[in-house]
Amino acid sequence: NRDWYAEASFNYNRTFGYHNVGALLLYNQSKTYYPGSYTSIPYGYVGLVARATYDYKHRYMIDANMGYNGSENFAEGKRFGFFPSVSAAWRISQESFMEPTSDWLSNLKIRASYGTTGNDMDLSKDPIDKVDAFSYLQKYQLGEKYIFGNNLANTIVAGATPNYALTWATSTTYNGGLDFGFFNNRLSGTFDAFYRKEVDIL
């Protein structure tokens, strides 16, 4: 067996007065040769991640992300998935109209987010198990043995029917949250509510 992995990233962070900006761009790629039972077919994965952040006085915050991933678990035309997300937050406790509460309210922030993630694993199995490798290919296997002349001969039969429709399982989550702190954050807490929908579970 042999494996190789490559990764490159670019980070940027800068402050302009009250404005804080950040950016990330990351690329990674891996290849595994002779994996599992199909020793003649390598397995590959590729990913591109981008992120941009902005906040003003740490009061108004926004964060946008995207992932673009490809997996050789799927047939051509189904291998790549695009997974975006965005979140925003508002620290209300820093507004001037909240000054009368500053002696007892240390932090009050509301936030909301939307995001999608992709999964090329079989969720019905242990999380480390992938979908059966190369399920989109027609595979063959040895069948029953028969006597052919003076020899014992093998037959070759088709394996499982290939599934060309397999693609990324997608999880989409909508989230709303509230962070609060009282009396110099001696008492603090978080409240979250979310709705998650999973599509194309493998």
mmCIF file with all atom_site columns, C-alpha atoms in Angstrom:
data_model
loop_
_atom_site.group_PDB
_atom_site.id
_atom_site.type_symbol
_atom_site.label_atom_id
_atom_site.label_alt_id
_atom_site.label_comp_id
_atom_site.label_asym_id
_atom_site.label_entity_id
_atom_site.label_seq_id
_atom_site.pdbx_PDB_ins_code
_atom_site.Cartn_x
_atom_site.Cartn_y
_atom_site.Cartn_z
_atom_site.occupancy
_atom_site.B_iso_or_equiv
_atom_site.pdbx_formal_charge
_atom_site.auth_seq_id
_atom_site.auth_comp_id
_atom_site.auth_asym_id
_atom_site.auth_atom_id
_atom_site.pdbx_PDB_model_num
ATOM 1   C CA . ASN A 1 1   ? 0.000   0.000   0.000   1.00 0.00 ? 1   ASN A CA 1
ATOM 2   C CA . ARG A 1 2   ? 0.980   3.608   -0.384  1.00 0.00 ? 2   ARG A CA 1
ATOM 3   C CA . ASP A 1 3   ? -0.697  6.922   0.334   1.00 0.00 ? 3   ASP A CA 1
ATOM 4   C CA . TRP A 1 4   ? 0.032   10.521  -0.425  1.00 0.00 ? 4   TRP A CA 1
ATOM 5   C CA . TYR A 1 5   ? -1.501  13.707  0.872   1.00 0.00 ? 5   TYR A CA 1
ATOM 6   C CA . ALA A 1 6   ? -1.025  17.342  -0.168  1.00 0.00 ? 6   ALA A CA 1
ATOM 7   C CA . GLU A 1 7   ? -2.327  20.527  1.420   1.00 0.00 ? 7   GLU A CA 1
ATOM 8   C CA . ALA A 1 8   ? -1.822  24.232  0.864   1.00 0.00 ? 8   ALA A CA 1
ATOM 9   C CA . SER A 1 9   ? -3.519  27.155  2.579   1.00 0.00 ? 9   SER A CA 1
ATOM 10  C CA . PHE A 1 10  ? -3.582  30.943  2.588   1.00 0.00 ? 10  PHE A CA 1
ATOM 11  C CA . ASN A 1 11  ? -4.627  33.001  5.629   1.00 0.00 ? 11  ASN A CA 1
ATOM 12  C CA . TYR A 1 12  ? -5.303  36.722  5.824   1.00 0.00 ? 12  TYR A CA 1
ATOM 13  C CA . ASN A 1 13  ? -6.252  38.817  8.871   1.00 0.00 ? 13  ASN A CA 1
ATOM 14  C CA . ARG A 1 14  ? -6.266  42.600  9.091   1.00 0.00 ? 14  ARG A CA 1
ATOM 15  C CA . THR A 1 15  ? -7.755  45.377  11.212  1.00 0.00 ? 15  THR A CA 1
ATOM 16  C CA . PHE A 1 16  ? -8.762  48.739  9.734   1.00 0.00 ? 16  PHE A CA 1
ATOM 17  C CA . GLY A 1 17  ? -9.840  50.980  12.591  1.00 0.00 ? 17  GLY A CA 1
ATOM 18  C CA . TYR A 1 18  ? -12.985 49.366  13.962  1.00 0.00 ? 18  TYR A CA 1
ATOM 19  C CA . HIS A 1 19  ? -13.210 46.920  11.045  1.00 0.00 ? 19  HIS A CA 1
ATOM 20  C CA . ASN A 1 20  ? -11.757 43.413  11.347  1.00 0.00 ? 20  ASN A CA 1
ATOM 21  C CA . VAL A 1 21  ? -11.528 41.166  8.290   1.00 0.00 ? 21  VAL A CA 1
ATOM 22  C CA . GLY A 1 22  ? -10.231 37.663  7.745   1.00 0.00 ? 22  GLY A CA 1
ATOM 23  C CA . ALA A 1 23  ? -9.975  35.156  4.913   1.00 0.00 ? 23  ALA A CA 1
ATOM 24  C CA . LEU A 1 24  ? -8.895  31.550  4.467   1.00 0.00 ? 24  LEU A CA 1
ATOM 25  C CA . LEU A 1 25  ? -8.352  29.496  1.333   1.00 0.00 ? 25  LEU A CA 1
ATOM 26  C CA . LEU A 1 26  ? -7.351  25.852  1.733   1.00 0.00 ? 26  LEU A CA 1
ATOM 27  C CA . TYR A 1 27  ? -6.837  23.037  -0.784  1.00 0.00 ? 27  TYR A CA 1
ATOM 28  C CA . ASN A 1 28  ? -6.192  19.402  0.047   1.00 0.00 ? 28  ASN A CA 1
ATOM 29  C CA . GLN A 1 29  ? -5.933  16.201  -1.955  1.00 0.00 ? 29  GLN A CA 1
ATOM 30  C CA . SER A 1 30  ? -5.251  12.595  -1.055  1.00 0.00 ? 30  SER A CA 1
ATOM 31  C CA . LYS A 1 31  ? -4.725  9.333   -2.901  1.00 0.00 ? 31  LYS A CA 1
ATOM 32  C CA . THR A 1 32  ? -4.705  5.803   -1.522  1.00 0.00 ? 32  THR A CA 1
ATOM 33  C CA . TYR A 1 33  ? -3.314  3.081   -3.745  1.00 0.00 ? 33  TYR A CA 1
ATOM 34  C CA . TYR A 1 34  ? -4.412  -0.540  -3.483  1.00 0.00 ? 34  TYR A CA 1
ATOM 35  C CA . PRO A 1 35  ? -7.202  0.079   -0.940  1.00 0.00 ? 35  PRO A CA 1
ATOM 36  C CA . GLY A 1 36  ? -9.365  -2.717  0.460   1.00 0.00 ? 36  GLY A CA 1
ATOM 37  C CA . SER A 1 37  ? -10.482 -5.490  -1.836  1.00 0.00 ? 37  SER A CA 1
ATOM 38  C CA . TYR A 1 38  ? -10.037 -3.656  -5.138  1.00 0.00 ? 38  TYR A CA 1
ATOM 39  C CA . THR A 1 39  ? -6.288  -3.591  -5.344  1.00 0.00 ? 39  THR A CA 1
ATOM 40  C CA . SER A 1 40  ? -6.055  -2.263  -8.906  1.00 0.00 ? 40  SER A CA 1
ATOM 41  C CA . ILE A 1 41  ? -8.136  0.904   -8.340  1.00 0.00 ? 41  ILE A CA 1
ATOM 42  C CA . PRO A 1 42  ? -6.818  3.845   -6.268  1.00 0.00 ? 42  PRO A CA 1
ATOM 43  C CA . TYR A 1 43  ? -9.140  5.857   -4.052  1.00 0.00 ? 43  TYR A CA 1
ATOM 44  C CA . GLY A 1 44  ? -8.984  9.647   -4.181  1.00 0.00 ? 44  GLY A CA 1
ATOM 45  C CA . TYR A 1 45  ? -10.426 12.667  -2.415  1.00 0.00 ? 45  TYR A CA 1
ATOM 46  C CA . VAL A 1 46  ? -10.071 16.388  -3.129  1.00 0.00 ? 46  VAL A CA 1
ATOM 47  C CA . GLY A 1 47  ? -11.320 19.430  -1.247  1.00 0.00 ? 47  GLY A CA 1
ATOM 48  C CA . LEU A 1 48  ? -11.345 23.219  -1.542  1.00 0.00 ? 48  LEU A CA 1
ATOM 49  C CA . VAL A 1 49  ? -12.376 25.349  1.443   1.00 0.00 ? 49  VAL A CA 1
ATOM 50  C CA . ALA A 1 50  ? -12.889 29.114  1.529   1.00 0.00 ? 50  ALA A CA 1
ATOM 51  C CA . ARG A 1 51  ? -13.869 31.368  4.407   1.00 0.00 ? 51  ARG A CA 1
ATOM 52  C CA . ALA A 1 52  ? -14.400 35.115  4.856   1.00 0.00 ? 52  ALA A CA 1
ATOM 53  C CA . THR A 1 53  ? -15.126 36.917  8.132   1.00 0.00 ? 53  THR A CA 1
ATOM 54  C CA . TYR A 1 54  ? -15.977 40.487  9.028   1.00 0.00 ? 54  TYR A CA 1
ATOM 55  C CA . ASP A 1 55  ? -16.876 42.305  12.216  1.00 0.00 ? 55  ASP A CA 1
ATOM 56  C CA . TYR A 1 56  ? -17.331 45.892  13.258  1.00 0.00 ? 56  TYR A CA 1
ATOM 57  C CA . LYS A 1 57  ? -16.175 46.685  16.806  1.00 0.00 ? 57  LYS A CA 1
ATOM 58  C CA . HIS A 1 58  ? -16.836 43.017  17.634  1.00 0.00 ? 58  HIS A CA 1
ATOM 59  C CA . ARG A 1 59  ? -20.480 44.117  17.628  1.00 0.00 ? 59  ARG A CA 1
ATOM 60  C CA . TYR A 1 60  ? -21.750 43.091  14.204  1.00 0.00 ? 60  TYR A CA 1
ATOM 61  C CA . MET A 1 61  ? -20.272 39.860  12.864  1.00 0.00 ? 61  MET A CA 1
ATOM 62  C CA . ILE A 1 62  ? -20.679 37.838  9.680   1.00 0.00 ? 62  ILE A CA 1
ATOM 63  C CA . ASP A 1 63  ? -18.953 34.654  8.571   1.00 0.00 ? 63  ASP A CA 1
ATOM 64  C CA . ALA A 1 64  ? -19.283 32.994  5.140   1.00 0.00 ? 64  ALA A CA 1
ATOM 65  C CA . ASN A 1 65  ? -17.844 29.596  4.243   1.00 0.00 ? 65  ASN A CA 1
ATOM 66  C CA . MET A 1 66  ? -17.908 27.155  1.389   1.00 0.00 ? 66  MET A CA 1
ATOM 67  C CA . GLY A 1 67  ? -16.571 23.692  0.727   1.00 0.00 ? 67  GLY A CA 1
ATOM 68  C CA . TYR A 1 68  ? -16.191 22.044  -2.686  1.00 0.00 ? 68  TYR A CA 1
ATOM 69  C CA . ASN A 1 69  ? -15.323 18.375  -2.356  1.00 0.00 ? 69  ASN A CA 1
ATOM 70  C CA . GLY A 1 70  ? -14.836 15.433  -4.661  1.00 0.00 ? 70  GLY A CA 1
ATOM 71  C CA . SER A 1 71  ? -14.812 11.714  -3.837  1.00 0.00 ? 71  SER A CA 1
ATOM 72  C CA . GLU A 1 72  ? -14.047 8.720   -6.025  1.00 0.00 ? 72  GLU A CA 1
ATOM 73  C CA . ASN A 1 73  ? -16.732 6.822   -4.118  1.00 0.00 ? 73  ASN A CA 1
ATOM 74  C CA . PHE A 1 74  ? -19.103 8.149   -6.776  1.00 0.00 ? 74  PHE A CA 1
ATOM 75  C CA . ALA A 1 75  ? -19.386 7.947   -10.558 1.00 0.00 ? 75  ALA A CA 1
ATOM 76  C CA . GLU A 1 76  ? -18.338 10.794  -12.838 1.00 0.00 ? 76  GLU A CA 1
ATOM 77  C CA . GLY A 1 77  ? -20.939 13.542  -12.739 1.00 0.00 ? 77  GLY A CA 1
ATOM 78  C CA . LYS A 1 78  ? -21.773 12.687  -9.092  1.00 0.00 ? 78  LYS A CA 1
ATOM 79  C CA . ARG A 1 79  ? -18.358 13.055  -7.497  1.00 0.00 ? 79  ARG A CA 1
ATOM 80  C CA . PHE A 1 80  ? -18.362 16.739  -6.557  1.00 0.00 ? 80  PHE A CA 1
ATOM 81  C CA . GLY A 1 81  ? -20.502 18.584  -4.053  1.00 0.00 ? 81  GLY A CA 1
ATOM 82  C CA . PHE A 1 82  ? -20.762 22.262  -3.092  1.00 0.00 ? 82  PHE A CA 1
ATOM 83  C CA . PHE A 1 83  ? -21.490 23.018  0.574   1.00 0.00 ? 83  PHE A CA 1
ATOM 84  C CA . PRO A 1 84  ? -21.989 26.677  1.593   1.00 0.00 ? 84  PRO A CA 1
ATOM 85  C CA . SER A 1 85  ? -22.717 28.200  4.983   1.00 0.00 ? 85  SER A CA 1
ATOM 86  C CA . VAL A 1 86  ? -23.230 31.657  6.449   1.00 0.00 ? 86  VAL A CA 1
ATOM 87  C CA . SER A 1 87  ? -23.660 32.988  9.980   1.00 0.00 ? 87  SER A CA 1
ATOM 88  C CA . ALA A 1 88  ? -24.278 36.394  11.537  1.00 0.00 ? 88  ALA A CA 1
ATOM 89  C CA . ALA A 1 89  ? -24.310 37.748  15.074  1.00 0.00 ? 89  ALA A CA 1
ATOM 90  C CA . TRP A 1 90  ? -25.196 40.964  16.863  1.00 0.00 ? 90  TRP A CA 1
ATOM 91  C CA . ARG A 1 91  ? -23.812 41.799  20.306  1.00 0.00 ? 91  ARG A CA 1
ATOM 92  C CA . ILE A 1 92  ? -26.680 43.932  21.559  1.00 0.00 ? 92  ILE A CA 1
ATOM 93  C CA . SER A 1 93  ? -25.044 44.606  24.928  1.00 0.00 ? 93  SER A CA 1
ATOM 94  C CA . GLN A 1 94  ? -22.520 46.906  23.221  1.00 0.00 ? 94  GLN A CA 1
ATOM 95  C CA . GLU A 1 95  ? -25.177 49.239  21.844  1.00 0.00 ? 95  GLU A CA 1
ATOM 96  C CA . SER A 1 96  ? -25.503 52.699  23.431  1.00 0.00 ? 96  SER A CA 1
ATOM 97  C CA . PHE A 1 97  ? -29.168 52.149  24.280  1.00 0.00 ? 97  PHE A CA 1
ATOM 98  C CA . MET A 1 98  ? -28.105 49.237  26.517  1.00 0.00 ? 98  MET A CA 1
ATOM 99  C CA . GLU A 1 99  ? -25.848 51.365  28.750  1.00 0.00 ? 99  GLU A CA 1
ATOM 100 C CA . PRO A 1 100 ? -28.431 51.528  31.594  1.00 0.00 ? 100 PRO A CA 1
ATOM 101 C CA . THR A 1 101 ? -28.089 47.724  31.952  1.00 0.00 ? 101 THR A CA 1
ATOM 102 C CA . SER A 1 102 ? -24.287 47.612  31.906  1.00 0.00 ? 102 SER A CA 1
ATOM 103 C CA . ASP A 1 103 ? -23.959 47.217  35.676  1.00 0.00 ? 103 ASP A CA 1
ATOM 104 C CA . TRP A 1 104 ? -25.669 43.818  35.613  1.00 0.00 ? 104 TRP A CA 1
ATOM 105 C CA . LEU A 1 105 ? -25.793 42.692  31.935  1.00 0.00 ? 105 LEU A CA 1
ATOM 106 C CA . SER A 1 106 ? -22.292 41.844  30.758  1.00 0.00 ? 106 SER A CA 1
ATOM 107 C CA . ASN A 1 107 ? -23.086 40.193  27.437  1.00 0.00 ? 107 ASN A CA 1
ATOM 108 C CA . LEU A 1 108 ? -26.098 39.706  25.217  1.00 0.00 ? 108 LEU A CA 1
ATOM 109 C CA . LYS A 1 109 ? -25.604 38.390  21.710  1.00 0.00 ? 109 LYS A CA 1
ATOM 110 C CA . ILE A 1 110 ? -28.050 36.934  19.194  1.00 0.00 ? 110 ILE A CA 1
ATOM 111 C CA . ARG A 1 111 ? -26.917 34.869  16.223  1.00 0.00 ? 111 ARG A CA 1
ATOM 112 C CA . ALA A 1 112 ? -28.273 32.910  13.294  1.00 0.00 ? 112 ALA A CA 1
ATOM 113 C CA . SER A 1 113 ? -26.728 30.541  10.804  1.00 0.00 ? 113 SER A CA 1
ATOM 114 C CA . TYR A 1 114 ? -27.460 28.379  7.799   1.00 0.00 ? 114 TYR A CA 1
ATOM 115 C CA . GLY A 1 115 ? -25.121 25.710  6.508   1.00 0.00 ? 115 GLY A CA 1
ATOM 116 C CA . THR A 1 116 ? -24.770 22.509  4.528   1.00 0.00 ? 116 THR A CA 1
ATOM 117 C CA . THR A 1 117 ? -22.259 19.706  4.914   1.00 0.00 ? 117 THR A CA 1
ATOM 118 C CA . GLY A 1 118 ? -21.575 16.661  2.769   1.00 0.00 ? 118 GLY A CA 1
ATOM 119 C CA . ASN A 1 119 ? -20.823 13.082  3.673   1.00 0.00 ? 119 ASN A CA 1
ATOM 120 C CA . ASP A 1 120 ? -19.550 10.264  1.464   1.00 0.00 ? 120 ASP A CA 1
ATOM 121 C CA . MET A 1 121 ? -19.843 7.685   4.263   1.00 0.00 ? 121 MET A CA 1
ATOM 122 C CA . ASP A 1 122 ? -22.512 5.066   4.795   1.00 0.00 ? 122 ASP A CA 1
ATOM 123 C CA . LEU A 1 123 ? -24.361 6.443   7.831   1.00 0.00 ? 123 LEU A CA 1
ATOM 124 C CA . SER A 1 124 ? -25.888 3.055   8.597   1.00 0.00 ? 124 SER A CA 1
ATOM 125 C CA . LYS A 1 125 ? -22.459 1.686   9.488   1.00 0.00 ? 125 LYS A CA 1
ATOM 126 C CA . ASP A 1 126 ? -19.740 2.649   11.913  1.00 0.00 ? 126 ASP A CA 1
ATOM 127 C CA . PRO A 1 127 ? -18.670 6.243   11.070  1.00 0.00 ? 127 PRO A CA 1
ATOM 128 C CA . ILE A 1 128 ? -15.246 5.115   9.875   1.00 0.00 ? 128 ILE A CA 1
ATOM 129 C CA . ASP A 1 129 ? -16.752 2.852   7.198   1.00 0.00 ? 129 ASP A CA 1
ATOM 130 C CA . LYS A 1 130 ? -17.238 4.285   3.741   1.00 0.00 ? 130 LYS A CA 1
ATOM 131 C CA . VAL A 1 131 ? -19.857 3.301   1.211   1.00 0.00 ? 131 VAL A CA 1
ATOM 132 C CA . ASP A 1 132 ? -18.796 0.044   -0.427  1.00 0.00 ? 132 ASP A CA 1
ATOM 133 C CA . ALA A 1 133 ? -15.897 1.119   -2.600  1.00 0.00 ? 133 ALA A CA 1
ATOM 134 C CA . PHE A 1 134 ? -16.654 1.792   -6.268  1.00 0.00 ? 134 PHE A CA 1
ATOM 135 C CA . SER A 1 135 ? -20.339 0.860   -6.004  1.00 0.00 ? 135 SER A CA 1
ATOM 136 C CA . TYR A 1 136 ? -20.885 2.542   -9.375  1.00 0.00 ? 136 TYR A CA 1
ATOM 137 C CA . LEU A 1 137 ? -18.761 -0.078  -11.186 1.00 0.00 ? 137 LEU A CA 1
ATOM 138 C CA . GLN A 1 138 ? -19.959 -3.463  -12.365 1.00 0.00 ? 138 GLN A CA 1
ATOM 139 C CA . LYS A 1 139 ? -17.830 -6.008  -10.524 1.00 0.00 ? 139 LYS A CA 1
ATOM 140 C CA . TYR A 1 140 ? -17.427 -9.726  -11.122 1.00 0.00 ? 140 TYR A CA 1
ATOM 141 C CA . GLN A 1 141 ? -16.580 -12.604 -8.862  1.00 0.00 ? 141 GLN A CA 1
ATOM 142 C CA . LEU A 1 142 ? -15.897 -16.320 -8.985  1.00 0.00 ? 142 LEU A CA 1
ATOM 143 C CA . GLY A 1 143 ? -18.977 -18.500 -9.073  1.00 0.00 ? 143 GLY A CA 1
ATOM 144 C CA . GLU A 1 144 ? -19.524 -22.236 -8.737  1.00 0.00 ? 144 GLU A CA 1
ATOM 145 C CA . LYS A 1 145 ? -16.962 -24.758 -9.982  1.00 0.00 ? 145 LYS A CA 1
ATOM 146 C CA . TYR A 1 146 ? -17.739 -27.218 -12.769 1.00 0.00 ? 146 TYR A CA 1
ATOM 147 C CA . ILE A 1 147 ? -15.920 -30.166 -14.271 1.00 0.00 ? 147 ILE A CA 1
ATOM 148 C CA . PHE A 1 148 ? -14.747 -29.254 -17.747 1.00 0.00 ? 148 PHE A CA 1
ATOM 149 C CA . GLY A 1 149 ? -13.048 -32.208 -19.399 1.00 0.00 ? 149 GLY A CA 1
ATOM 150 C CA . ASN A 1 150 ? -10.475 -33.437 -16.954 1.00 0.00 ? 150 ASN A CA 1
ATOM 151 C CA . ASN A 1 151 ? -10.262 -30.089 -15.143 1.00 0.00 ? 151 ASN A CA 1
ATOM 152 C CA . LEU A 1 152 ? -12.215 -28.294 -12.423 1.00 0.00 ? 152 LEU A CA 1
ATOM 153 C CA . ALA A 1 153 ? -13.146 -24.896 -13.890 1.00 0.00 ? 153 ALA A CA 1
ATOM 154 C CA . ASN A 1 154 ? -14.359 -21.707 -12.229 1.00 0.00 ? 154 ASN A CA 1
ATOM 155 C CA . THR A 1 155 ? -17.251 -19.643 -13.504 1.00 0.00 ? 155 THR A CA 1
ATOM 156 C CA . ILE A 1 156 ? -17.341 -15.863 -13.361 1.00 0.00 ? 156 ILE A CA 1
ATOM 157 C CA . VAL A 1 157 ? -20.601 -14.178 -12.362 1.00 0.00 ? 157 VAL A CA 1
ATOM 158 C CA . ALA A 1 158 ? -21.683 -10.560 -12.073 1.00 0.00 ? 158 ALA A CA 1
ATOM 159 C CA . GLY A 1 159 ? -21.674 -9.083  -8.578  1.00 0.00 ? 159 GLY A CA 1
ATOM 160 C CA . ALA A 1 160 ? -24.020 -6.442  -7.206  1.00 0.00 ? 160 ALA A CA 1
ATOM 161 C CA . THR A 1 161 ? -25.809 -4.203  -9.686  1.00 0.00 ? 161 THR A CA 1
ATOM 162 C CA . PRO A 1 162 ? -23.859 -0.940  -10.001 1.00 0.00 ? 162 PRO A CA 1
ATOM 163 C CA . ASN A 1 163 ? -25.492 2.171   -8.533  1.00 0.00 ? 163 ASN A CA 1
ATOM 164 C CA . TYR A 1 164 ? -24.807 5.210   -10.716 1.00 0.00 ? 164 TYR A CA 1
ATOM 165 C CA . ALA A 1 165 ? -27.066 7.470   -8.625  1.00 0.00 ? 165 ALA A CA 1
ATOM 166 C CA . LEU A 1 166 ? -24.907 7.480   -5.487  1.00 0.00 ? 166 LEU A CA 1
ATOM 167 C CA . THR A 1 167 ? -23.764 10.955  -4.523  1.00 0.00 ? 167 THR A CA 1
ATOM 168 C CA . TRP A 1 168 ? -23.024 13.043  -1.426  1.00 0.00 ? 168 TRP A CA 1
ATOM 169 C CA . ALA A 1 169 ? -25.365 12.794  1.538   1.00 0.00 ? 169 ALA A CA 1
ATOM 170 C CA . THR A 1 170 ? -26.236 16.380  2.469   1.00 0.00 ? 170 THR A CA 1
ATOM 171 C CA . SER A 1 171 ? -27.135 17.777  5.880   1.00 0.00 ? 171 SER A CA 1
ATOM 172 C CA . THR A 1 172 ? -28.662 21.276  5.994   1.00 0.00 ? 172 THR A CA 1
ATOM 173 C CA . THR A 1 173 ? -28.953 23.031  9.363   1.00 0.00 ? 173 THR A CA 1
ATOM 174 C CA . TYR A 1 174 ? -30.756 26.242  10.339  1.00 0.00 ? 174 TYR A CA 1
ATOM 175 C CA . ASN A 1 175 ? -29.741 27.583  13.742  1.00 0.00 ? 175 ASN A CA 1
ATOM 176 C CA . GLY A 1 176 ? -30.715 30.461  15.995  1.00 0.00 ? 176 GLY A CA 1
ATOM 177 C CA . GLY A 1 177 ? -28.928 31.222  19.241  1.00 0.00 ? 177 GLY A CA 1
ATOM 178 C CA . LEU A 1 178 ? -28.622 33.543  22.190  1.00 0.00 ? 178 LEU A CA 1
ATOM 179 C CA . ASP A 1 179 ? -25.570 34.107  24.417  1.00 0.00 ? 179 ASP A CA 1
ATOM 180 C CA . PHE A 1 180 ? -25.906 35.968  27.709  1.00 0.00 ? 180 PHE A CA 1
ATOM 181 C CA . GLY A 1 181 ? -23.821 36.901  30.737  1.00 0.00 ? 181 GLY A CA 1
ATOM 182 C CA . PHE A 1 182 ? -24.686 38.632  33.976  1.00 0.00 ? 182 PHE A CA 1
ATOM 183 C CA . PHE A 1 183 ? -22.656 40.379  36.702  1.00 0.00 ? 183 PHE A CA 1
ATOM 184 C CA . ASN A 1 184 ? -19.321 40.515  34.904  1.00 0.00 ? 184 ASN A CA 1
ATOM 185 C CA . ASN A 1 185 ? -20.078 37.095  33.358  1.00 0.00 ? 185 ASN A CA 1
ATOM 186 C CA . ARG A 1 186 ? -20.182 35.351  36.739  1.00 0.00 ? 186 ARG A CA 1
ATOM 187 C CA . LEU A 1 187 ? -23.422 33.833  35.432  1.00 0.00 ? 187 LEU A CA 1
ATOM 188 C CA . SER A 1 188 ? -23.507 33.040  31.740  1.00 0.00 ? 188 SER A CA 1
ATOM 189 C CA . GLY A 1 189 ? -25.285 30.732  29.355  1.00 0.00 ? 189 GLY A CA 1
ATOM 190 C CA . THR A 1 190 ? -26.231 29.851  25.806  1.00 0.00 ? 190 THR A CA 1
ATOM 191 C CA . PHE A 1 191 ? -29.510 28.927  24.178  1.00 0.00 ? 191 PHE A CA 1
ATOM 192 C CA . ASP A 1 192 ? -29.731 27.282  20.746  1.00 0.00 ? 192 ASP A CA 1
ATOM 193 C CA . ALA A 1 193 ? -32.574 26.063  18.567  1.00 0.00 ? 193 ALA A CA 1
ATOM 194 C CA . PHE A 1 194 ? -31.972 24.313  15.271  1.00 0.00 ? 194 PHE A CA 1
ATOM 195 C CA . TYR A 1 195 ? -33.670 22.464  12.458  1.00 0.00 ? 195 TYR A CA 1
ATOM 196 C CA . ARG A 1 196 ? -31.706 19.881  10.481  1.00 0.00 ? 196 ARG A CA 1
ATOM 197 C CA . LYS A 1 197 ? -32.687 18.096  7.297   1.00 0.00 ? 197 LYS A CA 1
ATOM 198 C CA . GLU A 1 198 ? -30.695 15.225  5.798   1.00 0.00 ? 198 GLU A CA 1
ATOM 199 C CA . VAL A 1 199 ? -31.016 14.342  2.121   1.00 0.00 ? 199 VAL A CA 1
ATOM 200 C CA . ASP A 1 200 ? -29.646 11.432  0.061   1.00 0.00 ? 200 ASP A CA 1
ATOM 201 C CA . ILE A 1 201 ? -28.573 9.454   3.121   1.00 0.00 ? 201 ILE A CA 1
ATOM 202 C CA . LEU A 1 202 ? -26.307 6.732   1.804   1.00 0.00 ? 202 LEU A CA 1
#
